Structures are given as C-alpha cells and as structure tokens.
Short mmCIF file of C-alpha atoms in Angstrom, two decimals:
data_model
loop_
_atom_site.label_atom_id
_atom_site.label_comp_id
_atom_site.label_asym_id
_atom_site.label_seq_id
_atom_site.Cartn_x
_atom_site.Cartn_y
_atom_site.Cartn_z
CA MET X 13 -82.56 -138.78 -186.90
CA LYS X 14 -83.10 -142.18 -188.51
CA SER X 15 -79.77 -143.72 -189.27
CA ILE X 16 -78.36 -146.66 -191.13
CA ILE X 17 -76.96 -147.96 -187.82
CA GLU X 18 -80.49 -148.16 -186.53
CA LEU X 19 -81.47 -150.12 -189.64
CA GLU X 20 -78.67 -152.58 -188.97
CA GLU X 21 -80.16 -153.23 -185.49
CA ILE X 22 -83.59 -153.86 -187.02
CA ARG X 23 -82.02 -156.18 -189.59
CA LYS X 24 -80.41 -158.30 -186.87
CA LYS X 25 -83.65 -158.65 -184.92
CA THR X 26 -85.64 -159.43 -188.04
CA PHE X 27 -83.10 -162.02 -189.12
CA GLU X 28 -83.49 -163.87 -185.82
CA ARG X 29 -87.26 -163.73 -186.11
CA ILE X 30 -87.52 -165.00 -189.69
CA GLY X 31 -85.18 -167.91 -188.99
CA MET X 32 -88.10 -169.61 -187.29
CA ARG X 33 -90.58 -169.61 -190.14
CA LYS X 34 -88.80 -170.20 -193.40
CA ASN X 35 -90.47 -171.46 -196.56
CA LYS X 36 -93.95 -170.78 -195.28
CA THR X 37 -96.13 -168.99 -197.77
CA GLY X 38 -99.16 -167.22 -196.48
CA THR X 39 -102.09 -165.17 -197.65
CA ARG X 40 -101.63 -162.58 -200.36
CA VAL X 41 -103.46 -159.26 -200.25
CA LEU X 42 -103.68 -157.44 -203.59
CA VAL X 43 -104.91 -153.85 -203.64
CA GLY X 44 -106.09 -152.28 -206.91
CA MET X 45 -103.83 -149.29 -207.45
CA ALA X 46 -104.41 -148.11 -210.98
CA THR X 47 -105.56 -144.50 -211.58
CA CYS X 48 -109.14 -145.45 -210.67
CA GLY X 49 -108.13 -147.22 -207.45
CA ILE X 50 -105.83 -144.43 -206.28
CA ALA X 51 -108.46 -141.77 -206.98
CA ALA X 52 -111.07 -143.79 -205.06
CA GLY X 53 -108.84 -143.98 -201.98
CA ALA X 54 -106.95 -147.25 -202.33
CA ARG X 55 -103.84 -145.99 -200.60
CA PRO X 56 -105.29 -145.61 -197.08
CA VAL X 57 -106.79 -149.09 -197.60
CA MET X 58 -103.42 -150.61 -198.48
CA ASP X 59 -101.85 -148.82 -195.55
CA ALA X 60 -104.55 -150.17 -193.23
CA PHE X 61 -103.78 -153.74 -194.35
CA VAL X 62 -100.05 -153.26 -193.77
CA LYS X 63 -100.56 -151.75 -190.32
CA GLU X 64 -103.28 -154.18 -189.22
CA LEU X 65 -101.14 -157.19 -190.21
CA LYS X 66 -98.21 -155.70 -188.36
CA LYS X 67 -100.33 -155.03 -185.28
CA ARG X 68 -101.35 -158.68 -185.19
CA SER X 69 -97.79 -159.86 -185.98
CA ILE X 70 -98.94 -161.78 -189.06
CA SER X 71 -95.66 -161.84 -190.90
CA ASP X 72 -96.36 -164.53 -193.50
CA ALA X 73 -98.99 -162.46 -195.34
CA THR X 74 -97.89 -160.14 -198.14
CA VAL X 75 -99.54 -156.94 -199.32
CA ALA X 76 -99.03 -155.77 -202.89
CA MET X 77 -100.53 -153.50 -205.51
CA MET X 78 -102.33 -154.76 -208.58
CA GLY X 79 -103.67 -153.07 -211.68
CA CYS X 80 -107.21 -152.27 -212.69
CA ILE X 81 -109.50 -155.26 -213.12
CA GLY X 82 -112.11 -153.29 -215.04
CA ALA X 83 -114.72 -152.61 -212.35
CA CYS X 84 -113.66 -149.03 -211.64
CA ARG X 85 -117.06 -148.10 -210.17
CA LEU X 86 -116.44 -150.58 -207.34
CA GLU X 87 -112.96 -149.33 -206.38
CA PRO X 88 -111.10 -149.54 -204.01
CA ILE X 89 -110.95 -153.26 -204.81
CA VAL X 90 -108.93 -155.77 -202.78
CA GLU X 91 -108.32 -159.42 -203.61
CA ILE X 92 -107.37 -161.89 -200.90
CA ILE X 93 -105.68 -165.06 -202.12
CA ASP X 94 -105.33 -167.72 -199.44
CA PRO X 95 -102.41 -170.20 -199.32
CA HIS X 96 -104.48 -172.77 -201.27
CA GLY X 97 -105.05 -170.30 -204.10
CA SER X 98 -108.72 -169.49 -203.60
CA ARG X 99 -109.54 -165.90 -204.27
CA VAL X 100 -112.06 -163.48 -202.78
CA THR X 101 -112.70 -160.04 -204.27
CA TYR X 102 -113.77 -157.27 -201.89
CA VAL X 103 -115.12 -153.99 -203.26
CA LYS X 104 -115.66 -150.39 -202.11
CA MET X 105 -113.09 -150.93 -199.39
CA THR X 106 -112.21 -148.52 -196.58
CA PRO X 107 -109.52 -148.70 -193.87
CA GLU X 108 -112.23 -149.77 -191.37
CA LYS X 109 -113.38 -152.60 -193.63
CA ALA X 110 -109.74 -153.62 -194.08
CA ALA X 111 -109.36 -154.10 -190.34
CA ARG X 112 -112.42 -156.37 -190.30
CA VAL X 113 -111.17 -158.39 -193.29
CA VAL X 114 -107.86 -158.98 -191.53
CA ALA X 115 -109.56 -160.09 -188.31
CA GLU X 116 -112.29 -162.25 -189.83
CA HIS X 117 -110.92 -163.48 -193.13
CA ILE X 118 -107.15 -163.62 -192.77
CA VAL X 119 -107.01 -164.60 -189.08
CA ASN X 120 -110.16 -166.68 -188.71
CA GLY X 121 -110.77 -167.83 -192.27
CA ARG X 122 -114.32 -166.46 -192.46
CA VAL X 123 -115.04 -164.50 -195.64
CA CYS X 124 -116.76 -161.14 -195.03
CA LEU X 125 -119.56 -161.87 -197.49
CA ASP X 126 -121.19 -158.45 -197.24
CA TYR X 127 -118.09 -156.74 -198.71
CA THR X 128 -117.63 -159.07 -201.66
CA MET X 129 -118.01 -158.21 -205.31
CA GLY X 130 -120.77 -160.81 -205.72
CA GLU X 131 -122.79 -159.14 -202.99
CA ALA X 132 -122.25 -155.65 -204.47
CA GLU X 133 -123.38 -156.80 -207.90
CA ARG X 134 -126.46 -158.49 -206.45
CA ALA X 135 -127.35 -155.23 -204.67
CA GLU X 136 -126.87 -153.29 -207.93
CA LYS X 137 -129.25 -155.65 -209.72
CA ALA X 138 -131.86 -155.41 -206.97
CA GLU X 139 -131.79 -151.62 -207.28
CA GLY X 140 -132.29 -152.02 -211.00
CA MET O 158 -106.01 -136.72 -207.44
CA ARG O 159 -105.77 -135.10 -204.04
CA ASP O 160 -102.02 -134.62 -203.89
CA LEU O 161 -98.78 -135.00 -205.84
CA SER O 162 -97.73 -138.22 -204.11
CA LEU O 163 -100.80 -139.93 -205.56
CA HIS O 164 -99.90 -138.70 -209.05
CA LEU O 165 -96.38 -139.97 -208.41
CA MET O 166 -97.71 -143.40 -207.52
CA ASP O 167 -99.72 -143.47 -210.72
CA ILE O 168 -96.70 -142.55 -212.84
CA LEU O 169 -94.54 -145.13 -211.06
CA GLN O 170 -97.06 -147.80 -212.00
CA ASN O 171 -96.54 -146.85 -215.65
CA SER O 172 -92.81 -147.49 -215.24
CA ILE O 173 -93.49 -150.84 -213.60
CA ALA O 174 -95.90 -151.75 -216.40
CA ALA O 175 -93.14 -150.83 -218.86
CA LYS O 176 -90.99 -153.53 -217.19
CA ALA O 177 -88.47 -151.13 -215.68
CA SER O 178 -85.92 -152.68 -213.32
CA LYS O 179 -84.74 -149.32 -212.03
CA ILE O 180 -86.76 -146.18 -211.32
CA SER O 181 -85.30 -142.91 -210.07
CA VAL O 182 -87.48 -140.19 -208.60
CA PHE O 183 -86.14 -136.67 -208.17
CA ILE O 184 -87.99 -133.92 -206.34
CA TYR O 185 -86.41 -130.48 -206.53
CA THR O 186 -87.52 -127.17 -205.12
CA ASP O 187 -86.12 -123.83 -206.19
CA THR O 188 -87.26 -120.99 -203.96
CA VAL O 189 -85.76 -118.29 -206.22
CA GLN O 190 -87.58 -119.54 -209.32
CA ASP O 191 -90.59 -120.50 -207.17
CA GLU O 192 -90.57 -123.89 -208.84
CA LEU O 193 -91.23 -127.45 -207.73
CA ARG O 194 -90.03 -130.12 -210.12
CA ILE O 195 -90.81 -133.83 -210.03
CA VAL O 196 -88.87 -136.14 -212.33
CA VAL O 197 -89.44 -139.86 -212.79
CA GLU O 198 -86.81 -141.68 -214.81
CA ASP O 199 -87.03 -145.36 -215.68
CA ASN O 200 -85.19 -147.94 -217.77
CA GLY O 201 -88.36 -149.56 -219.03
CA MET O 202 -89.30 -150.37 -222.60
CA GLY O 203 -89.79 -146.74 -223.65
CA MET O 204 -92.06 -145.47 -226.40
CA GLU O 205 -91.95 -144.85 -230.12
CA PRO O 206 -92.26 -141.16 -231.15
CA GLU O 207 -95.80 -141.77 -232.47
CA GLN O 208 -96.84 -143.28 -229.17
CA LEU O 209 -95.24 -140.38 -227.30
CA ASP O 210 -97.34 -137.88 -229.26
CA LEU O 211 -100.49 -139.61 -228.09
CA VAL O 212 -99.61 -140.14 -224.46
CA ALA O 213 -101.35 -137.06 -223.08
CA ASP O 214 -104.54 -138.01 -224.90
CA PRO O 215 -106.97 -139.60 -222.44
CA PHE O 216 -108.20 -141.91 -225.16
CA ALA O 217 -104.78 -143.40 -225.81
CA THR O 218 -103.60 -146.29 -223.68
CA SER O 219 -101.39 -149.34 -224.06
CA ARG O 220 -103.87 -151.31 -222.05
CA SER O 221 -105.99 -153.91 -223.76
CA SER O 222 -108.70 -154.12 -221.09
CA ARG O 223 -110.13 -150.68 -221.77
CA GLU O 224 -109.78 -147.70 -224.10
CA VAL O 225 -108.99 -144.88 -221.74
CA GLY O 226 -105.83 -144.02 -219.80
CA LEU O 227 -105.98 -141.08 -217.43
CA GLY O 228 -102.71 -141.19 -215.47
CA ILE O 229 -100.61 -138.83 -217.59
CA PRO O 230 -103.50 -136.53 -218.67
CA LEU O 231 -104.49 -135.95 -215.02
CA PHE O 232 -100.90 -135.28 -213.93
CA LYS O 233 -100.50 -132.85 -216.83
CA ALA O 234 -103.70 -131.04 -215.89
CA SER O 235 -102.51 -130.70 -212.27
CA ALA O 236 -99.18 -129.22 -213.42
CA GLU O 237 -100.81 -126.78 -215.86
CA ARG O 238 -103.32 -125.65 -213.24
CA ALA O 239 -100.33 -124.49 -211.16
CA SER O 240 -98.57 -122.59 -214.01
CA GLY O 241 -96.34 -125.56 -214.69
CA CYS O 242 -96.04 -128.11 -217.43
CA LEU O 243 -95.44 -131.78 -218.04
CA THR O 244 -92.92 -133.14 -220.51
CA ILE O 245 -92.04 -136.67 -221.48
CA GLU O 246 -88.88 -137.87 -223.15
CA SER O 247 -88.72 -141.46 -224.22
CA MET O 248 -86.65 -143.75 -226.33
CA LYS O 249 -87.77 -147.19 -227.42
CA GLY O 250 -85.77 -149.80 -225.54
CA LYS O 251 -84.02 -147.25 -223.35
CA GLY O 252 -86.58 -145.80 -220.97
CA THR O 253 -88.73 -142.82 -220.22
CA ILE O 254 -88.33 -139.56 -218.30
CA VAL O 255 -91.45 -137.77 -217.10
CA THR O 256 -90.94 -134.24 -215.76
CA ALA O 257 -93.64 -132.15 -214.13
CA THR O 258 -93.17 -128.61 -212.86
CA PHE O 259 -95.32 -126.50 -210.58
CA LYS O 260 -95.23 -122.92 -209.36
CA ILE O 261 -94.73 -123.45 -205.62
CA SER O 262 -96.78 -120.46 -204.50
CA HIS O 263 -99.64 -121.01 -206.95
CA ILE O 264 -102.95 -121.26 -205.15
CA ASP O 265 -103.90 -124.33 -207.19
CA ARG O 266 -100.67 -126.24 -206.66
CA LEU O 267 -101.51 -129.55 -205.07
CA PRO O 268 -99.75 -130.33 -201.78
CA LEU O 269 -96.87 -132.78 -201.98
CA GLY O 270 -98.76 -135.40 -199.95
CA ASN O 271 -97.21 -138.48 -198.46
CA VAL O 272 -94.25 -139.33 -200.69
CA ALA O 273 -92.88 -141.83 -198.14
CA GLU O 274 -96.09 -143.81 -198.32
CA THR O 275 -95.92 -143.89 -202.12
CA MET O 276 -92.34 -145.15 -202.10
CA VAL O 277 -93.07 -147.76 -199.44
CA HIS O 278 -96.04 -149.15 -201.34
CA VAL O 279 -94.05 -149.42 -204.54
CA ILE O 280 -91.24 -151.23 -202.70
CA LEU O 281 -93.67 -153.56 -200.91
CA SER O 282 -95.24 -154.59 -204.18
CA ASN O 283 -91.98 -154.87 -206.11
CA PRO O 284 -89.23 -155.93 -203.69
CA GLN O 285 -86.85 -156.70 -206.57
CA LEU O 286 -87.24 -153.31 -208.22
CA GLU O 287 -84.44 -150.80 -207.74
CA VAL O 288 -86.03 -147.59 -206.51
CA GLU O 289 -84.16 -144.36 -205.88
CA LEU O 290 -85.41 -141.14 -204.37
CA THR O 291 -83.45 -137.89 -204.43
CA LEU O 292 -84.70 -134.74 -202.75
CA HIS O 293 -83.02 -131.41 -203.22
CA ASP O 294 -83.72 -127.82 -202.27
CA SER O 295 -81.91 -124.86 -203.85
CA ARG O 296 -80.95 -123.36 -200.48
CA ASP O 297 -78.89 -126.31 -199.33
CA GLY O 298 -78.90 -129.97 -198.50
CA SER O 299 -80.15 -132.99 -200.27
CA PHE O 300 -81.40 -136.43 -199.41
CA HIS O 301 -80.86 -139.71 -201.17
CA PHE O 302 -82.51 -143.07 -200.72
CA SER O 303 -81.69 -146.22 -202.68
CA SER O 304 -83.52 -149.51 -202.26
CA ALA O 305 -80.58 -151.33 -203.89
CA TYR O 306 -78.26 -150.11 -201.15
CA ILE O 307 -80.74 -151.16 -198.44
CA ASN O 308 -81.23 -154.56 -200.11
CA GLU O 309 -77.51 -155.16 -200.22
CA MET O 310 -77.19 -154.27 -196.57
CA LEU O 311 -80.10 -156.49 -195.53
CA GLY O 312 -78.71 -159.63 -197.10
CA GLU O 313 -81.18 -162.46 -196.42
CA VAL O 314 -83.73 -160.21 -194.73
CA SER O 315 -86.45 -159.05 -197.12
CA ILE O 316 -86.93 -155.33 -197.75
CA SER O 317 -90.69 -155.92 -197.59
CA ASP O 318 -90.53 -157.02 -193.95
CA TYR O 319 -92.78 -154.75 -191.85
CA GLU O 320 -90.04 -153.56 -189.53
CA ILE O 321 -87.81 -152.60 -192.44
CA ILE O 322 -90.67 -150.91 -194.30
CA THR O 323 -91.53 -148.89 -191.20
CA TRP O 324 -87.94 -147.71 -190.95
CA ILE O 325 -87.88 -146.74 -194.64
CA ARG O 326 -91.14 -144.80 -194.27
CA ASP O 327 -89.80 -142.81 -191.30
CA TYR O 328 -86.44 -142.29 -192.98
CA ILE O 329 -88.00 -140.80 -196.13
CA ASP O 330 -90.41 -138.72 -194.05
CA GLU O 331 -87.50 -137.15 -192.23
CA GLY O 332 -85.79 -136.44 -195.54
CA ILE O 333 -88.92 -134.68 -196.82
CA LYS O 334 -89.23 -132.60 -193.66
CA SER O 335 -85.60 -131.54 -193.52
CA ASN O 336 -85.45 -130.61 -197.22
CA PHE O 337 -88.86 -129.11 -197.86
CA GLY O 338 -89.98 -127.94 -194.41
CA GLY O 339 -90.73 -124.24 -194.73
CA VAL O 340 -90.19 -124.35 -198.52
CA LEU O 341 -93.49 -126.02 -199.32
CA ASN O 342 -95.95 -124.44 -196.92
CA GLU O 343 -97.79 -127.73 -196.27
CA ILE O 344 -94.67 -129.25 -194.71
CA ASP O 345 -93.60 -128.26 -191.19
CA TYR O 346 -89.99 -127.98 -190.14
#
C-alpha cells in the first residue's frame, strides 16, 4: 500500500534535489485539453511528455493543460515555450512524436519542423 | 469520449474556467441500486438560472472564440445511454454541482478509465488549486485524497514535482482498485 510515510520520504529526497537549482525557469509545455483535444487523444500525449521529461531528469520544464486555440481539426495540439518566450505550435501530436519533441526540441533546441502547425497548414494548402 | 475519466477531465476544466479555487470529486458505486454516480462540486462563479437552462444545448457556450460547447452535452449523452441522467445545480457566485449517474451493468456504460491520470493532470496544470477526490462503495470502505493536505505536508516542495506526482498517481490508482475492484467489471481487484 502507498502510504503518507512513503510520501514523506519522497519529500525529503526531492527537497535535497531542488535545493541545487532554485529560481531557474525552464521550458513550458502546454497541451490543448479542451473537449476537442481530449477527444483527439491529448491525454496520452500529455502523459508522454511528463514521463519522457522524468526519464531524462529534466526537472526545470513544466507540463500544463491549455484550452482550445480554435484549430480543433489539428488536435492534439502542443505549444512549447522556451525560457526566452519564443513559442512553437506542434499539431496532430502522438506519444511517439512527444518523445521526439523532448529529445530534439527541449533537450537539443532543434525545432521539429515537420510537426509544426505551419507545416501542417502548408500541406493542407498543397492538397487544395 | 472513450471513458468516464475523460468526461471528468472535461468537466473539471469547466470548473477551472469558472475560476474555482476548490473542486471536489465524488465517485460512488451502489451495487444494490446498480448505480454509479459521479459528482463534481466547485466554488467557481456559478451560473444564472437562464444560463443553466441552456447548458446542455451544444450551441450554448460561455466561450467567445467559438459558438459551440460540447463538454456537458456529451457527458449527458453518455449518462443517458447507460440509463442514467445528468443534473446541474448552480448558484451565481457560489458554485456549481454536476451529477451524472449510470447503470453499472448497462452494456453501454462507459468504463471508468484512468481517474488517477485525470486528477494528476489537473494538479500538474493547477498546482494552487485545491482538489479533492472521494471514492465510496456501498459495501464498505472509502478513499479520500486532498491536494491541500498534501501541499501542506510538502511545505517548500512543489506538488507538481515528478516524484510527488508519480506517488499521487499510484496512490489514487490503489484507491480505485480497492474500492471499485470487482464492483465495476473493468477494474481488477
């Protein structure tokens, strides 16, 4: 059984760990979780971000939900805001794509252009 | 929606949008009445009676970006498909209570889904929000989780830290299993 005593142990360890990196703000990951996002499968995507960041011990990045930005046909939508405030919008996300975004974009700073909203809209136009 | 936990997430977002600072979720099962009941209670801004009348209409929404709102209508449809119903009580300035019931054994009742995941995602996105979850089965036992209690215990450590979140997810999962295992056929003991 999970117990509160166990939580206290985790708290102590975490407290020691965070002491080393105070006041550092990192990347923000925002996952579209309105009705349209949820129905399109945003939850496994959000979960993939949380788990992938944990796996790589990136503790200064935060994952949060956001509302609908009006492009429901492109859901699940994820926005990545880097520490300088620049924003990239990824569309039609999956847990697999999330893993790549963490590795390439968040860790190495290279935007995954092929998943971006701009790219999706260009493809839509090309199809007519 | 594939399962009830996804509906729950959708309804919780409504409470957050209504600027609630505290949200309580209750999930009850009654094996004698063959009923599953999900209640979401918030202290958000609430609704006027006129607004309340319109809330189950897909073409009514408080949103300005678009003219449709499907959260409540879809949840209502899922409840009614399983011989249940959805009711909303609300008072302007006080808060809102959404109650959905389902016949447990109904072939069209959606599975409960991953409630722990829903709660964890809401907490991750709104670390300051007070979230409570109470599970209860008519046979015996109940389970209670309160983010305010956890927050108080954690002190300087954030509730949205991965290690803490992982513990919360497992803790709620165990609560679901021990209360609803064998009651809802999708959940193992």
